[in-house]
Amino acid sequence: MTLKLLRLILAGALGLQVASMASAQTTVRDPWIRATVAQQQITGMFAQITSARGGRLVSVSSPVAGMVEIHEMAMEGNVMKMRAIGEGLELPAGKTVELKPGGYHVMLMDLKQQLKEGETVPITFVVEGKDGKRENVAVKAPVKALTTQAAPMSQQKH
């Protein structure tokens, strides 16, 4: 192999590596899932999501759940209501969107097993950019005690 050919191969490999690093536009920080009790079929997942260029969280999946939905809780009059967000969750460019109890969150439903404190669960977020391209972000979310509450963002590490 000539030196010129070897340089071309190395430059190509380096270019692919840089391109794949540049394509990671979304970060998911501090993911966690609330533990369940035996026979419980549903639980919540929480995290902070930041999309550098902006986009929309269009879906979430996990092998431990038969169905996963993006939800929001909001006050309607004097009643707190929870609903699925079918169109996805807007992720403004460079701003962190918090998934937390009592607000936006992910619901894992039709659980295939009890989720116990100390375990980790694989979760995949699908974010669609403004250009229509989709990015998969895989994380491992620790399962925390049933009584765990999210800390206010001002108290969380950044």
PDB file of C-alpha atoms in Angstrom:
ATOM      1  CA  MET A   1       0.000   0.000   0.000  1.00  0.00           C
ATOM      2  CA  THR A   2       1.395   3.375  -0.924  1.00  0.00           C
ATOM      3  CA  LEU A   3       1.793   6.120   1.594  1.00  0.00           C
ATOM      4  CA  LYS A   4      -0.624   8.301  -0.385  1.00  0.00           C
ATOM      5  CA  LEU A   5      -3.346   5.614  -0.260  1.00  0.00           C
ATOM      6  CA  LEU A   6      -2.775   5.071   3.455  1.00  0.00           C
ATOM      7  CA  ARG A   7      -3.152   8.830   4.094  1.00  0.00           C
ATOM      8  CA  LEU A   8      -6.404   8.864   2.108  1.00  0.00           C
ATOM      9  CA  ILE A   9      -7.801   5.958   4.134  1.00  0.00           C
ATOM     10  CA  LEU A  10      -6.819   7.555   7.454  1.00  0.00           C
ATOM     11  CA  ALA A  11      -8.236  10.938   6.418  1.00  0.00           C
ATOM     12  CA  GLY A  12     -11.510   9.269   5.410  1.00  0.00           C
ATOM     13  CA  ALA A  13     -11.750   7.375   8.685  1.00  0.00           C
ATOM     14  CA  LEU A  14     -11.020  10.538  10.669  1.00  0.00           C
ATOM     15  CA  GLY A  15     -13.624  12.440   8.635  1.00  0.00           C
ATOM     16  CA  LEU A  16     -16.268   9.806   9.412  1.00  0.00           C
ATOM     17  CA  GLN A  17     -15.431   9.949  13.105  1.00  0.00           C
ATOM     18  CA  VAL A  18     -15.671  13.760  13.164  1.00  0.00           C
ATOM     19  CA  ALA A  19     -18.951  13.664  11.184  1.00  0.00           C
ATOM     20  CA  SER A  20     -20.496  11.190  13.617  1.00  0.00           C
ATOM     21  CA  MET A  21     -19.427  13.324  16.581  1.00  0.00           C
ATOM     22  CA  ALA A  22     -20.850  16.437  14.916  1.00  0.00           C
ATOM     23  CA  SER A  23     -24.197  14.730  14.309  1.00  0.00           C
ATOM     24  CA  ALA A  24     -24.842  14.256  18.048  1.00  0.00           C
ATOM     25  CA  GLN A  25     -27.030  17.323  18.525  1.00  0.00           C
ATOM     26  CA  THR A  26     -29.109  16.187  21.489  1.00  0.00           C
ATOM     27  CA  THR A  27     -28.009  15.439  25.028  1.00  0.00           C
ATOM     28  CA  VAL A  28     -30.003  13.726  27.755  1.00  0.00           C
ATOM     29  CA  ARG A  29     -28.809  14.430  31.296  1.00  0.00           C
ATOM     30  CA  ASP A  30     -29.717  12.878  34.620  1.00  0.00           C
ATOM     31  CA  PRO A  31     -32.257  10.331  33.356  1.00  0.00           C
ATOM     32  CA  TRP A  32     -34.085   8.279  35.994  1.00  0.00           C
ATOM     33  CA  ILE A  33     -37.126   6.056  36.332  1.00  0.00           C
ATOM     34  CA  ARG A  34     -39.388   5.711  39.338  1.00  0.00           C
ATOM     35  CA  ALA A  35     -39.321   2.179  40.830  1.00  0.00           C
ATOM     36  CA  THR A  36     -42.471   0.057  40.765  1.00  0.00           C
ATOM     37  CA  VAL A  37     -44.142  -2.410  43.077  1.00  0.00           C
ATOM     38  CA  ALA A  38     -45.047  -5.973  42.050  1.00  0.00           C
ATOM     39  CA  GLN A  39     -47.816  -6.082  39.416  1.00  0.00           C
ATOM     40  CA  GLN A  40     -47.534  -2.339  38.666  1.00  0.00           C
ATOM     41  CA  GLN A  41     -47.843  -1.828  34.907  1.00  0.00           C
ATOM     42  CA  ILE A  42     -46.883   1.833  34.563  1.00  0.00           C
ATOM     43  CA  THR A  43     -44.201   4.248  35.752  1.00  0.00           C
ATOM     44  CA  GLY A  44     -42.597   7.581  34.912  1.00  0.00           C
ATOM     45  CA  MET A  45     -39.213   8.478  33.437  1.00  0.00           C
ATOM     46  CA  PHE A  46     -37.577  11.867  33.903  1.00  0.00           C
ATOM     47  CA  ALA A  47     -34.503  13.720  32.553  1.00  0.00           C
ATOM     48  CA  GLN A  48     -33.224  16.990  31.092  1.00  0.00           C
ATOM     49  CA  ILE A  49     -33.003  17.155  27.290  1.00  0.00           C
ATOM     50  CA  THR A  50     -31.090  19.753  25.279  1.00  0.00           C
ATOM     51  CA  SER A  51     -31.059  19.964  21.489  1.00  0.00           C
ATOM     52  CA  ALA A  52     -28.252  22.173  20.182  1.00  0.00           C
ATOM     53  CA  ARG A  53     -30.052  23.034  16.933  1.00  0.00           C
ATOM     54  CA  GLY A  54     -33.616  22.602  18.149  1.00  0.00           C
ATOM     55  CA  GLY A  55     -36.166  20.046  17.134  1.00  0.00           C
ATOM     56  CA  ARG A  56     -38.866  17.852  18.559  1.00  0.00           C
ATOM     57  CA  LEU A  57     -38.803  14.757  20.784  1.00  0.00           C
ATOM     58  CA  VAL A  58     -41.039  12.543  18.631  1.00  0.00           C
ATOM     59  CA  SER A  59     -40.815   9.194  20.424  1.00  0.00           C
ATOM     60  CA  VAL A  60     -39.225   7.221  23.230  1.00  0.00           C
ATOM     61  CA  SER A  61     -38.831   3.449  23.536  1.00  0.00           C
ATOM     62  CA  SER A  62     -37.564   0.863  25.994  1.00  0.00           C
ATOM     63  CA  PRO A  63     -37.429  -2.938  25.928  1.00  0.00           C
ATOM     64  CA  VAL A  64     -38.997  -3.068  29.426  1.00  0.00           C
ATOM     65  CA  ALA A  65     -42.282  -1.509  28.270  1.00  0.00           C
ATOM     66  CA  GLY A  66     -44.882  -2.518  25.725  1.00  0.00           C
ATOM     67  CA  MET A  67     -45.753   1.134  25.124  1.00  0.00           C
ATOM     68  CA  VAL A  68     -43.933   4.393  25.847  1.00  0.00           C
ATOM     69  CA  GLU A  69     -45.522   7.836  25.514  1.00  0.00           C
ATOM     70  CA  ILE A  70     -44.475  11.439  26.020  1.00  0.00           C
ATOM     71  CA  HIS A  71     -46.933  13.071  28.473  1.00  0.00           C
ATOM     72  CA  GLU A  72     -47.640  16.380  30.094  1.00  0.00           C
ATOM     73  CA  MET A  73     -49.473  17.267  33.272  1.00  0.00           C
ATOM     74  CA  ALA A  74     -51.254  20.589  33.320  1.00  0.00           C
ATOM     75  CA  MET A  75     -53.886  22.374  35.362  1.00  0.00           C
ATOM     76  CA  GLU A  76     -57.286  22.731  33.706  1.00  0.00           C
ATOM     77  CA  GLY A  77     -59.294  24.892  36.039  1.00  0.00           C
ATOM     78  CA  ASN A  78     -58.742  23.320  39.461  1.00  0.00           C
ATOM     79  CA  VAL A  79     -57.995  19.854  38.082  1.00  0.00           C
ATOM     80  CA  MET A  80     -54.554  18.430  37.259  1.00  0.00           C
ATOM     81  CA  LYS A  81     -54.815  16.432  34.017  1.00  0.00           C
ATOM     82  CA  MET A  82     -52.325  14.182  32.298  1.00  0.00           C
ATOM     83  CA  ARG A  83     -52.334  13.610  28.548  1.00  0.00           C
ATOM     84  CA  ALA A  84     -50.141  12.131  25.843  1.00  0.00           C
ATOM     85  CA  ILE A  85     -48.439  14.587  23.506  1.00  0.00           C
ATOM     86  CA  GLY A  86     -49.078  13.007  20.129  1.00  0.00           C
ATOM     87  CA  GLU A  87     -47.215  15.613  18.083  1.00  0.00           C
ATOM     88  CA  GLY A  88     -44.061  15.346  20.199  1.00  0.00           C
ATOM     89  CA  LEU A  89     -42.352  17.729  22.588  1.00  0.00           C
ATOM     90  CA  GLU A  90     -40.763  20.912  21.234  1.00  0.00           C
ATOM     91  CA  LEU A  91     -37.038  21.270  22.039  1.00  0.00           C
ATOM     92  CA  PRO A  92     -36.000  24.911  21.488  1.00  0.00           C
ATOM     93  CA  ALA A  93     -32.428  25.310  20.210  1.00  0.00           C
ATOM     94  CA  GLY A  94     -29.880  25.339  23.032  1.00  0.00           C
ATOM     95  CA  LYS A  95     -32.499  25.338  25.814  1.00  0.00           C
ATOM     96  CA  THR A  96     -32.936  22.533  28.331  1.00  0.00           C
ATOM     97  CA  VAL A  97     -36.382  20.980  28.560  1.00  0.00           C
ATOM     98  CA  GLU A  98     -36.989  19.272  31.867  1.00  0.00           C
ATOM     99  CA  LEU A  99     -38.961  16.040  32.096  1.00  0.00           C
ATOM    100  CA  LYS A 100     -40.124  15.992  35.718  1.00  0.00           C
ATOM    101  CA  PRO A 101     -42.921  14.791  37.987  1.00  0.00           C
ATOM    102  CA  GLY A 102     -45.893  17.116  37.593  1.00  0.00           C
ATOM    103  CA  GLY A 103     -44.796  18.423  34.176  1.00  0.00           C
ATOM    104  CA  TYR A 104     -43.564  16.911  30.946  1.00  0.00           C
ATOM    105  CA  HIS A 105     -42.460  13.300  31.449  1.00  0.00           C
ATOM    106  CA  VAL A 106     -42.251   9.907  29.760  1.00  0.00           C
ATOM    107  CA  MET A 107     -44.728   7.160  30.682  1.00  0.00           C
ATOM    108  CA  LEU A 108     -43.560   3.552  30.439  1.00  0.00           C
ATOM    109  CA  MET A 109     -46.673   1.387  30.182  1.00  0.00           C
ATOM    110  CA  ASP A 110     -47.435  -2.306  29.898  1.00  0.00           C
ATOM    111  CA  LEU A 111     -44.273  -3.036  31.876  1.00  0.00           C
ATOM    112  CA  LYS A 112     -42.780  -6.472  31.269  1.00  0.00           C
ATOM    113  CA  GLN A 113     -41.236  -6.669  34.744  1.00  0.00           C
ATOM    114  CA  GLN A 114     -41.065  -4.917  38.092  1.00  0.00           C
ATOM    115  CA  LEU A 115     -38.490  -2.105  38.052  1.00  0.00           C
ATOM    116  CA  LYS A 116     -36.458  -2.168  41.251  1.00  0.00           C
ATOM    117  CA  GLU A 117     -34.335   0.537  42.818  1.00  0.00           C
ATOM    118  CA  GLY A 118     -30.694   0.203  41.733  1.00  0.00           C
ATOM    119  CA  GLU A 119     -31.424  -1.362  38.336  1.00  0.00           C
ATOM    120  CA  THR A 120     -30.757   0.453  35.058  1.00  0.00           C
ATOM    121  CA  VAL A 121     -33.102   0.554  32.087  1.00  0.00           C
ATOM    122  CA  PRO A 122     -32.153   1.217  28.451  1.00  0.00           C
ATOM    123  CA  ILE A 123     -34.142   4.070  26.910  1.00  0.00           C
ATOM    124  CA  THR A 124     -33.960   5.427  23.350  1.00  0.00           C
ATOM    125  CA  PHE A 125     -35.094   8.976  22.563  1.00  0.00           C
ATOM    126  CA  VAL A 126     -35.877   9.890  18.942  1.00  0.00           C
ATOM    127  CA  VAL A 127     -35.426  13.583  18.147  1.00  0.00           C
ATOM    128  CA  GLU A 128     -36.407  15.073  14.811  1.00  0.00           C
ATOM    129  CA  GLY A 129     -34.399  18.118  13.813  1.00  0.00           C
ATOM    130  CA  LYS A 130     -35.719  21.165  11.987  1.00  0.00           C
ATOM    131  CA  ASP A 131     -34.281  19.605   8.807  1.00  0.00           C
ATOM    132  CA  GLY A 132     -36.442  16.478   9.263  1.00  0.00           C
ATOM    133  CA  LYS A 133     -33.478  14.228  10.090  1.00  0.00           C
ATOM    134  CA  ARG A 134     -33.938  11.933  13.072  1.00  0.00           C
ATOM    135  CA  GLU A 135     -31.388  11.287  15.791  1.00  0.00           C
ATOM    136  CA  ASN A 136     -31.531   8.357  18.221  1.00  0.00           C
ATOM    137  CA  VAL A 137     -30.143   9.057  21.681  1.00  0.00           C
ATOM    138  CA  ALA A 138     -29.618   5.926  23.788  1.00  0.00           C
ATOM    139  CA  VAL A 139     -29.274   6.255  27.558  1.00  0.00           C
ATOM    140  CA  LYS A 140     -29.302   3.969  30.564  1.00  0.00           C
ATOM    141  CA  ALA A 141     -31.638   5.334  33.216  1.00  0.00           C
ATOM    142  CA  PRO A 142     -31.180   4.281  36.839  1.00  0.00           C
ATOM    143  CA  VAL A 143     -34.279   3.177  38.724  1.00  0.00           C
ATOM    144  CA  LYS A 144     -34.793   5.257  41.861  1.00  0.00           C
ATOM    145  CA  ALA A 145     -36.978   4.774  44.934  1.00  0.00           C
ATOM    146  CA  LEU A 146     -40.739   5.275  44.654  1.00  0.00           C
ATOM    147  CA  THR A 147     -40.496   8.370  46.841  1.00  0.00           C
ATOM    148  CA  THR A 148     -37.840  10.150  44.731  1.00  0.00           C
ATOM    149  CA  GLN A 149     -38.716  13.679  43.610  1.00  0.00           C
ATOM    150  CA  ALA A 150     -36.858  15.725  41.014  1.00  0.00           C
ATOM    151  CA  ALA A 151     -34.680  18.477  42.446  1.00  0.00           C
ATOM    152  CA  PRO A 152     -35.375  21.984  41.139  1.00  0.00           C
ATOM    153  CA  MET A 153     -33.148  22.690  38.116  1.00  0.00           C
ATOM    154  CA  SER A 154     -31.344  25.411  40.090  1.00  0.00           C
ATOM    155  CA  GLN A 155     -30.119  22.696  42.490  1.00  0.00           C
ATOM    156  CA  GLN A 156     -29.130  20.193  39.797  1.00  0.00           C
ATOM    157  CA  LYS A 157     -25.624  19.886  38.477  1.00  0.00           C
ATOM    158  CA  HIS A 158     -25.126  21.305  35.000  1.00  0.00           C
TER     159      HIS A 158
END
